[in-house]
Short mmCIF file of C-alpha atoms (C1' of nucleotides) in Angstrom, two decimals:
data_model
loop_
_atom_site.label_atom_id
_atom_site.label_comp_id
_atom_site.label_asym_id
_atom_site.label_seq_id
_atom_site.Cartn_x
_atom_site.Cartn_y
_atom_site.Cartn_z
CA UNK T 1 18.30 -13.12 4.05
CA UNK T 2 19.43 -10.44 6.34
CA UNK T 3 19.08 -10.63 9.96
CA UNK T 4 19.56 -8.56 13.19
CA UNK T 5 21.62 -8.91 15.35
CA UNK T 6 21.16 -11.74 18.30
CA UNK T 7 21.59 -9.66 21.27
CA UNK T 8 19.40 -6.97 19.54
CA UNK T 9 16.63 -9.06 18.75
CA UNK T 10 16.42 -10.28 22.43
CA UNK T 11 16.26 -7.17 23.46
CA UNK T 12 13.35 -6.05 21.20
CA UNK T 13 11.39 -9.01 22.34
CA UNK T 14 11.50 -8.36 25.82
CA UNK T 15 10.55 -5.18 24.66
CA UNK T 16 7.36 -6.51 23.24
CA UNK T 17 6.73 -8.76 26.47
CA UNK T 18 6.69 -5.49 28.90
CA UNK T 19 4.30 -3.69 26.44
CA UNK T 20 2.10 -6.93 25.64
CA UNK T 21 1.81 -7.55 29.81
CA UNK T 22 1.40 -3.75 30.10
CA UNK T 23 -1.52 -3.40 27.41
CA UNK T 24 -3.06 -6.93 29.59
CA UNK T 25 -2.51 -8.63 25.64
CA UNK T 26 -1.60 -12.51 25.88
CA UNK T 27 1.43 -13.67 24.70
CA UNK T 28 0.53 -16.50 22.69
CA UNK T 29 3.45 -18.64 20.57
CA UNK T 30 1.58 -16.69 17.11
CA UNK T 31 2.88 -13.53 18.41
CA UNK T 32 5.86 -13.86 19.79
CA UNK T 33 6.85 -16.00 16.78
CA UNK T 34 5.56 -13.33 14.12
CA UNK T 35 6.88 -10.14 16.08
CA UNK T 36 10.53 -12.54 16.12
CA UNK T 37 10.14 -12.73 12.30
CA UNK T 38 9.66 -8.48 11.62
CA UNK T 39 12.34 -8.13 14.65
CA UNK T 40 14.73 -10.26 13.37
CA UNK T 41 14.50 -9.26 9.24
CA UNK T 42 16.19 -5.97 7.58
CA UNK T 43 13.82 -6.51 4.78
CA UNK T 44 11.17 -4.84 6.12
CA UNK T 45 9.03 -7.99 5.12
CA UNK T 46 4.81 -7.78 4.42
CA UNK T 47 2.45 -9.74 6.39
CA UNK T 48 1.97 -12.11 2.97
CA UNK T 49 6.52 -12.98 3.39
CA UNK T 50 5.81 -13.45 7.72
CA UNK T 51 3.23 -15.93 6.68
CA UNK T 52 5.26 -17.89 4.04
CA UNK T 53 8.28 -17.84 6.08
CA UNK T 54 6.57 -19.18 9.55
CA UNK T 55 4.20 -21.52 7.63
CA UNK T 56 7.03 -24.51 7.81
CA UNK T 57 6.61 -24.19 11.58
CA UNK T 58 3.40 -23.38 12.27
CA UNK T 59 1.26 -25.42 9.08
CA UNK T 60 -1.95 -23.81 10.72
CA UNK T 61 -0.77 -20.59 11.00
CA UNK T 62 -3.58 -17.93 9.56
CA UNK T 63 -3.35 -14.94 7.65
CA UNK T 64 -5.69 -13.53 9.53
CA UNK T 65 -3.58 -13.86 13.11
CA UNK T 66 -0.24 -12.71 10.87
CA UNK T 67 -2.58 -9.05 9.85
CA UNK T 68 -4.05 -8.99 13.16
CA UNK T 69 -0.86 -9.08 15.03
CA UNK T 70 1.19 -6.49 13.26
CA UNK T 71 -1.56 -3.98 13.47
CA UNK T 72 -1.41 -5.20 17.17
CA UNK T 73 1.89 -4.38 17.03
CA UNK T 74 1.58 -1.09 15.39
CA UNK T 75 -1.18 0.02 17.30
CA UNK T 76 1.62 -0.64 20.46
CA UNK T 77 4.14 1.60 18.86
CA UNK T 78 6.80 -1.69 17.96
CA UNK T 79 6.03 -1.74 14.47
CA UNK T 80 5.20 0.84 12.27
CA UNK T 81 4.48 0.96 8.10
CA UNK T 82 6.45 1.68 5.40
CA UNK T 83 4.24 4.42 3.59
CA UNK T 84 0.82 5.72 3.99
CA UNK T 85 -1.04 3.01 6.00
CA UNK T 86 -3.40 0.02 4.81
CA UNK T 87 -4.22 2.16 1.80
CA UNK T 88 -4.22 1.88 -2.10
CA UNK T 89 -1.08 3.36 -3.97
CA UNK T 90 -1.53 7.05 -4.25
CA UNK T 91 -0.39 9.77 -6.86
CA UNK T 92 1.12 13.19 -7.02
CA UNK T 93 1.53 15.60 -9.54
CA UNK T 94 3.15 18.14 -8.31
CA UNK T 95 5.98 18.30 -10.40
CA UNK T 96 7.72 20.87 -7.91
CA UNK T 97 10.29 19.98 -5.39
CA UNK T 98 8.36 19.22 -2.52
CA UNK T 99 7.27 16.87 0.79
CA UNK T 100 4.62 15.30 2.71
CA UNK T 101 2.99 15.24 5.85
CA UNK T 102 0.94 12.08 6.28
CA UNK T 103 -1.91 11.05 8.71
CA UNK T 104 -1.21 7.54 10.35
CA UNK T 105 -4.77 7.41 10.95
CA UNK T 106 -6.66 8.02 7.74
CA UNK T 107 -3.59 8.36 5.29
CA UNK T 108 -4.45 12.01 4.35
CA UNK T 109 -1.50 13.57 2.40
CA UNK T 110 -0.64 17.39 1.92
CA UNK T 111 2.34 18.95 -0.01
CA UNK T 112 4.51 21.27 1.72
CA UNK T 113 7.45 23.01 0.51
CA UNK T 114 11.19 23.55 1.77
CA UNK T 115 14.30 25.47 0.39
CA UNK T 116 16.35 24.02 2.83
CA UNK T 117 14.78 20.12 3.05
CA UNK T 118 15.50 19.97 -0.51
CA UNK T 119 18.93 20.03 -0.43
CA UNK T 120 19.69 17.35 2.29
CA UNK T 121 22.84 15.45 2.52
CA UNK T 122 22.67 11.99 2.65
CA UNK T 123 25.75 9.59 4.23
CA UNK T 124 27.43 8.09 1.06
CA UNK T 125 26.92 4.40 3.04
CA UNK T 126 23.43 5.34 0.88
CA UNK T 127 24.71 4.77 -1.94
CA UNK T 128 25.83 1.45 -1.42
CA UNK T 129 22.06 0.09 -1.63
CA UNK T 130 22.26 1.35 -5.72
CA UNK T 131 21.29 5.40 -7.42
CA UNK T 132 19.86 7.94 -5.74
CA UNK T 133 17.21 9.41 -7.33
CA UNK T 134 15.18 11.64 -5.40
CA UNK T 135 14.93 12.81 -1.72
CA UNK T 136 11.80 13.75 0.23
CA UNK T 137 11.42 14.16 4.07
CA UNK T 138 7.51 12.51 5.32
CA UNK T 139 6.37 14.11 8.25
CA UNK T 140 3.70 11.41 10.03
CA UNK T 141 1.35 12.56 12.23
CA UNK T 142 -2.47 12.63 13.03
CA UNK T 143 -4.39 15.03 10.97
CA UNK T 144 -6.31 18.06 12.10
CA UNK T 145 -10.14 15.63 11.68
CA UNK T 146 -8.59 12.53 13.11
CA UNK T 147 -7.43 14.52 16.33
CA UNK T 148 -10.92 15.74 16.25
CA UNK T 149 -12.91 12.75 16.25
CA UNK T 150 -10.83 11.19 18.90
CA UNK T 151 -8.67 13.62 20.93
CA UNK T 152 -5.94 11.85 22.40
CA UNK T 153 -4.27 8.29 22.69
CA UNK B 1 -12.19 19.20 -2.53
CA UNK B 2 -9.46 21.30 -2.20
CA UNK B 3 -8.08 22.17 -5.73
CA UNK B 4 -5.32 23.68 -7.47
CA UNK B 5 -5.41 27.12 -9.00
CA UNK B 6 -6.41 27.22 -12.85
CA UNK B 7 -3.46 28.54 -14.05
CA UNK B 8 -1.00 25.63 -12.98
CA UNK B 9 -3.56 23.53 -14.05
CA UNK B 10 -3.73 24.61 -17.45
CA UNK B 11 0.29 24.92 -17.42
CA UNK B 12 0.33 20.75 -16.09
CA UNK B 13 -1.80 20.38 -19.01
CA UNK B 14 0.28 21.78 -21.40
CA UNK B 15 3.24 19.92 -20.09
CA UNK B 16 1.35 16.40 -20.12
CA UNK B 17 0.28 17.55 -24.08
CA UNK B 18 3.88 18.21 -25.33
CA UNK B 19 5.57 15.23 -23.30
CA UNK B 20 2.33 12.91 -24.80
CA UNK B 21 3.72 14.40 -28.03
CA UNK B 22 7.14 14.05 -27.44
CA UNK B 23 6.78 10.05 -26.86
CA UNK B 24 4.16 9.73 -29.51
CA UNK B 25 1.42 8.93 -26.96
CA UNK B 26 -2.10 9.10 -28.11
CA UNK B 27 -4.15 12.27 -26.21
CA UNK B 28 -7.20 10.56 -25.74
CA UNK B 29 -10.49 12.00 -24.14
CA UNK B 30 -9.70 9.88 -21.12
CA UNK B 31 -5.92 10.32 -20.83
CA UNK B 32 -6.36 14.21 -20.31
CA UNK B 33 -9.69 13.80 -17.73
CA UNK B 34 -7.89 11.65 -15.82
CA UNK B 35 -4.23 13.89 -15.69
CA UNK B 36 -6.58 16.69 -15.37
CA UNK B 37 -8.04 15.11 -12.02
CA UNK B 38 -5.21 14.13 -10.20
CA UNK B 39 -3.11 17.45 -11.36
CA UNK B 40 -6.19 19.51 -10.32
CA UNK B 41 -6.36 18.20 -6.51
CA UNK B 42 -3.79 18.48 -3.62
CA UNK B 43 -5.34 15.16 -2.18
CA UNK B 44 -2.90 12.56 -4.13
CA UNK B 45 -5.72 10.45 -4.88
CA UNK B 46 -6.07 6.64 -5.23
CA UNK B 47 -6.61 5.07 -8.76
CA UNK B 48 -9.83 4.54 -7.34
CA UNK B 49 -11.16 7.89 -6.00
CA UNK B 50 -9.62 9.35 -9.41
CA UNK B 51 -12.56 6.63 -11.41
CA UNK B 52 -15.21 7.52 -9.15
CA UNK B 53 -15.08 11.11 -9.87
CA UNK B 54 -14.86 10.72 -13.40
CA UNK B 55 -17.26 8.32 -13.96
CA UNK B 56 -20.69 11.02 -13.53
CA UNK B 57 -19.16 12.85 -16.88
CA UNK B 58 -17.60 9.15 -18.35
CA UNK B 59 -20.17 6.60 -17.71
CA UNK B 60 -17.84 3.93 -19.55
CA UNK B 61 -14.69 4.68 -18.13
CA UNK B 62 -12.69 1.24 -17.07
CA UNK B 63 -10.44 1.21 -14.03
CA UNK B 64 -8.06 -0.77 -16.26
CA UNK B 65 -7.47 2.64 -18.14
CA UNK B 66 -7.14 4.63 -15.11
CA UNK B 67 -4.43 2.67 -13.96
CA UNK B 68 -3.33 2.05 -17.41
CA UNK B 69 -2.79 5.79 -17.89
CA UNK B 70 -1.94 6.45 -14.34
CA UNK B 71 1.23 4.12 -14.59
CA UNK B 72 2.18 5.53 -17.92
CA UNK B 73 2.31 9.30 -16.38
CA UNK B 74 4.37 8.03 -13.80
CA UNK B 75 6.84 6.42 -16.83
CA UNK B 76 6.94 10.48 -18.29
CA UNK B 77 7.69 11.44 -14.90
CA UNK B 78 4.46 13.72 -14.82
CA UNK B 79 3.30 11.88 -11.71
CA UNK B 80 4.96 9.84 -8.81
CA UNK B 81 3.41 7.66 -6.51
CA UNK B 82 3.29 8.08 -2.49
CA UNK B 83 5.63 5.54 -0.80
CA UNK B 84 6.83 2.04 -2.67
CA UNK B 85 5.08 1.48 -5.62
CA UNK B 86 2.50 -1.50 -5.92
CA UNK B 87 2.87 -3.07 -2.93
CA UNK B 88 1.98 -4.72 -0.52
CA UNK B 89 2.16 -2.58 3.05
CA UNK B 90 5.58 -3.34 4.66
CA UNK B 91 6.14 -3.22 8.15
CA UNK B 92 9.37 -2.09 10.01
CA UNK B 93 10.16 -3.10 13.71
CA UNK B 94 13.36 -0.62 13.79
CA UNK B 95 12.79 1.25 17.42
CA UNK B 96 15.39 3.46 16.68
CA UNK B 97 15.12 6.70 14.58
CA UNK B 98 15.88 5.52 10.58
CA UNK B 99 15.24 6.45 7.10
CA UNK B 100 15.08 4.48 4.26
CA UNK B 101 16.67 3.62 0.43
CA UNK B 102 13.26 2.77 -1.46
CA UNK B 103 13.93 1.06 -4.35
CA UNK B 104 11.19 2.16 -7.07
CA UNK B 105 11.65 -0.60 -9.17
CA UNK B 106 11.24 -3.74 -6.84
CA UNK B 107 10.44 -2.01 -3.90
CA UNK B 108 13.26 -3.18 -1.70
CA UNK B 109 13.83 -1.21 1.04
CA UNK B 110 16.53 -0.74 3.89
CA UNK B 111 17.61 1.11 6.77
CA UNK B 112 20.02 3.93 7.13
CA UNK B 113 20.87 6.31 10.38
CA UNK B 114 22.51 9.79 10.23
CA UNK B 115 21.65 11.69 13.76
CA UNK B 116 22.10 14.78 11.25
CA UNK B 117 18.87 14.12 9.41
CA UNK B 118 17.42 13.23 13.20
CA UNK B 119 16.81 16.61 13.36
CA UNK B 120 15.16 18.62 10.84
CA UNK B 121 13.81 21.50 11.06
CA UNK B 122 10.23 21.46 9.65
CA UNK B 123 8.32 25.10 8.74
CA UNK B 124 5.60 25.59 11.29
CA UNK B 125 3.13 25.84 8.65
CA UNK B 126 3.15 21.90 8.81
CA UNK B 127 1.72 21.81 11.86
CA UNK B 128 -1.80 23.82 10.25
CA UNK B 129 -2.09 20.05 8.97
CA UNK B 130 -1.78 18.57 12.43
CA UNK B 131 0.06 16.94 14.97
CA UNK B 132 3.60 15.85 14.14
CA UNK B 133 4.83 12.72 15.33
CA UNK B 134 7.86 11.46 13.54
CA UNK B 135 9.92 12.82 10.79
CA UNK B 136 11.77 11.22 8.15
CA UNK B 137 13.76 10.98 5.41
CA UNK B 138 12.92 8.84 2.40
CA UNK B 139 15.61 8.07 -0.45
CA UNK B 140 14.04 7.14 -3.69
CA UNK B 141 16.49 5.07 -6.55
CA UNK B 142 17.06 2.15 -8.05
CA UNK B 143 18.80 -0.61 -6.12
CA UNK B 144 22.19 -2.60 -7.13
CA UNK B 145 20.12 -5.77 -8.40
CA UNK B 146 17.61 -3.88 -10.55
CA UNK B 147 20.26 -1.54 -11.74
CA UNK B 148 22.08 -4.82 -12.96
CA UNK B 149 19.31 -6.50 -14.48
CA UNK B 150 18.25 -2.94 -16.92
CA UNK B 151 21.14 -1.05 -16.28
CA UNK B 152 19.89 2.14 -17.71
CA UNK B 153 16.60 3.69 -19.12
"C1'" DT F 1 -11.44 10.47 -45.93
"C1'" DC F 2 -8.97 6.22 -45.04
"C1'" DC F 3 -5.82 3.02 -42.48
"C1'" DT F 4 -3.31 1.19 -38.97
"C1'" DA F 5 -1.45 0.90 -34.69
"C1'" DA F 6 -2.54 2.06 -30.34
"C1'" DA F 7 -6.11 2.63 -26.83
"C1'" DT F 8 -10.45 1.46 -24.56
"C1'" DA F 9 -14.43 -1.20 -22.31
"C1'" DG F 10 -15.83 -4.66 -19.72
"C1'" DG F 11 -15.51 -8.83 -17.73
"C1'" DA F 12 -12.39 -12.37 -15.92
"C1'" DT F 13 -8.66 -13.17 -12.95
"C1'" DA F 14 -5.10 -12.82 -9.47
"C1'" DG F 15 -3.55 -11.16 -5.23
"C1'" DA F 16 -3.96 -8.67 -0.77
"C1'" DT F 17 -6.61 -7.92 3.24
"C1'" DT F 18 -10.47 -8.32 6.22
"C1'" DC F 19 -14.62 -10.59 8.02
"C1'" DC F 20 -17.08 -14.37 10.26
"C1'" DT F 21 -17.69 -17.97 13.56
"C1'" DA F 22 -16.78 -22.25 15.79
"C1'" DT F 23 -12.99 -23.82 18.44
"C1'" DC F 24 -8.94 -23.21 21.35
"C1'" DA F 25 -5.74 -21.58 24.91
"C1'" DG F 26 -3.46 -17.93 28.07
"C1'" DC F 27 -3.65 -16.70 32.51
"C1'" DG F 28 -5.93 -15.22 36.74
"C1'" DT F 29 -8.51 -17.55 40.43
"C1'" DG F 30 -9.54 -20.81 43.83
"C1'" DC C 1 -2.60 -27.40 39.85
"C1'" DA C 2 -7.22 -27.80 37.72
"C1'" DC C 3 -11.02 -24.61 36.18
"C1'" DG C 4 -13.26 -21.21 33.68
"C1'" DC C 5 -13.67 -16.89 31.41
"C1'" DT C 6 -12.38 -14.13 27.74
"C1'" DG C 7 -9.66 -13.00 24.31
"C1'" DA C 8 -7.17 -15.32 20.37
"C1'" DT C 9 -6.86 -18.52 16.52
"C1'" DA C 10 -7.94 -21.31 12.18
"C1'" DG C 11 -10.04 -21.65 8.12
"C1'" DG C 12 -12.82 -20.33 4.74
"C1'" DA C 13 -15.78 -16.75 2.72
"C1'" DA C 14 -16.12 -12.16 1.30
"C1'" DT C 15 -14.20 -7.75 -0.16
"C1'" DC C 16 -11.18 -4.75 -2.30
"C1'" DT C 17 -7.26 -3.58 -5.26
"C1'" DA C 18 -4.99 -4.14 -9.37
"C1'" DT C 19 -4.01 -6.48 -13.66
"C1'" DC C 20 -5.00 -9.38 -17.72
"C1'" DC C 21 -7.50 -10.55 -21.93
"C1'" DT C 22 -9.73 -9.59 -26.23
"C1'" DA C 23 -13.16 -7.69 -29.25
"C1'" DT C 24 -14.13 -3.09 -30.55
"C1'" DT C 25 -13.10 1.77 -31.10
"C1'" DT C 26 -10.43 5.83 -32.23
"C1'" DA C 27 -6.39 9.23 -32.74
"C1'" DG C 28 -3.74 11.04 -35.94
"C1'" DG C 29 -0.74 10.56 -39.99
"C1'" DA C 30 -1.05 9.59 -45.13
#
DNA sequence: TCCTAAATAGGATAGATTCCTATCAGCGTG
DNA sequence: CACGCTGATAGGAATCTATCCTATTTAGGA
């Protein structure tokens, strides 16, 4: 199991306790204890592997607070998603070189195109992790309706 | 709906027929409705938005073959999926700017920096879609384990 | 037209995520 | 430092997504 740094993760706590005091949130032993466990993995881990690997120190611990905290968390700007958020797995067939802008709010996905983004270079560390397949650059942002319906953060 | 023009259509069509006949896949009634609907539409649909327009003209469709044949178009390489493939959503407490190996096997994914990729530039017609908040750079392959377990394809 | 392997329908099942509500606890106040 | 209010939690039910199972159907070659 891979794990950050010490001095890092202390640092991205207290991180999280200025924003939670900021946003008036309570910093209950749940939280601080499920934000340790995203902080402190490089395995970008799913709410489903915080809960199994807290549940030997907190028995009572529900899935309900693990979800509810790491949207929490999102929603605060420490956390974000791998991928479109809370949605079902989504196709393409566009079998042209291409890339994506993607709404964080309602996971709306367009195609746009790019001579130059297509022929990136990536560090050769990259290929350390295994084959490199295929590139693509995701643009996230809040849609064009979503900004509508509720202007600003 | 917004929808692809009729002549790529028809050309995606003819693609999916000679690759179906290539690999000695059955066309059936259903396979080409549902390649038809998610080649026809810029929306990358779910599995599930792709049954519920197809079932006014097939009344009997199953979602078993949607995702049946949705899976096997992604196997001819007709169709890729948006972010890691069947998952669950992954979170990522990383402040720093990143981009990521995604395995498309097992999903595993990990970090990588390069201040080059930091700064792309992205055509202004992106921002027609909306606000931009982040940018970033997603590397699709097949990791070191998976690649030992069924080294090739 | 006939046959066979492959594909489908439909319901059961598994897994992920959210909802509901009674109980609990952080933290500001006195 | 005890008290009380309000937001947070636990636990189970409900929902949604995706896959599995099997009897029946059908594409496409002979």
């Amino acid at each position: 199991m891979l794990k950050v740094d010490g001095h890092e993760l202390e640092r991205r706590l207290e991180l999280f306790r200025e924003a939670a005091r900021a946003a008036g949130i309570k910093l209950t032993h749940q939280r601080l204890e499920i934000f340790r466990e995203v902080a402190g993995s490089l395995e970008h881990p799913s709410a489903e592997s915080v809960h199994r690997a807290l549940s030997a120190s907190m028995p009572t611990l529900s899935h309900d607070t693990v979800y509810r905290t790491l949207w929490m968390l999102t929603d605060l700007g420490l956390v974000s998603t791998l991928g479109p958020k809370r949605e079902s797995v989504r196709f393409d067939a566009n079998p042209e070189p291409h890339h994506h802008f993607v709404c964080l709010r309602c996971g709306l996905a367009r195609d746009f195109v790019s001579t130059e983004l297509n022929e990136l270079r990536i560090p050769d560390s990259v290929s350390d992790f295994g084959s490199i397949q295929a590139t693509q650059v995701e643009v996230h942002g809040i849609c064009n309706d979503c900004q509508a319906q509720q202007p600003a953060d």
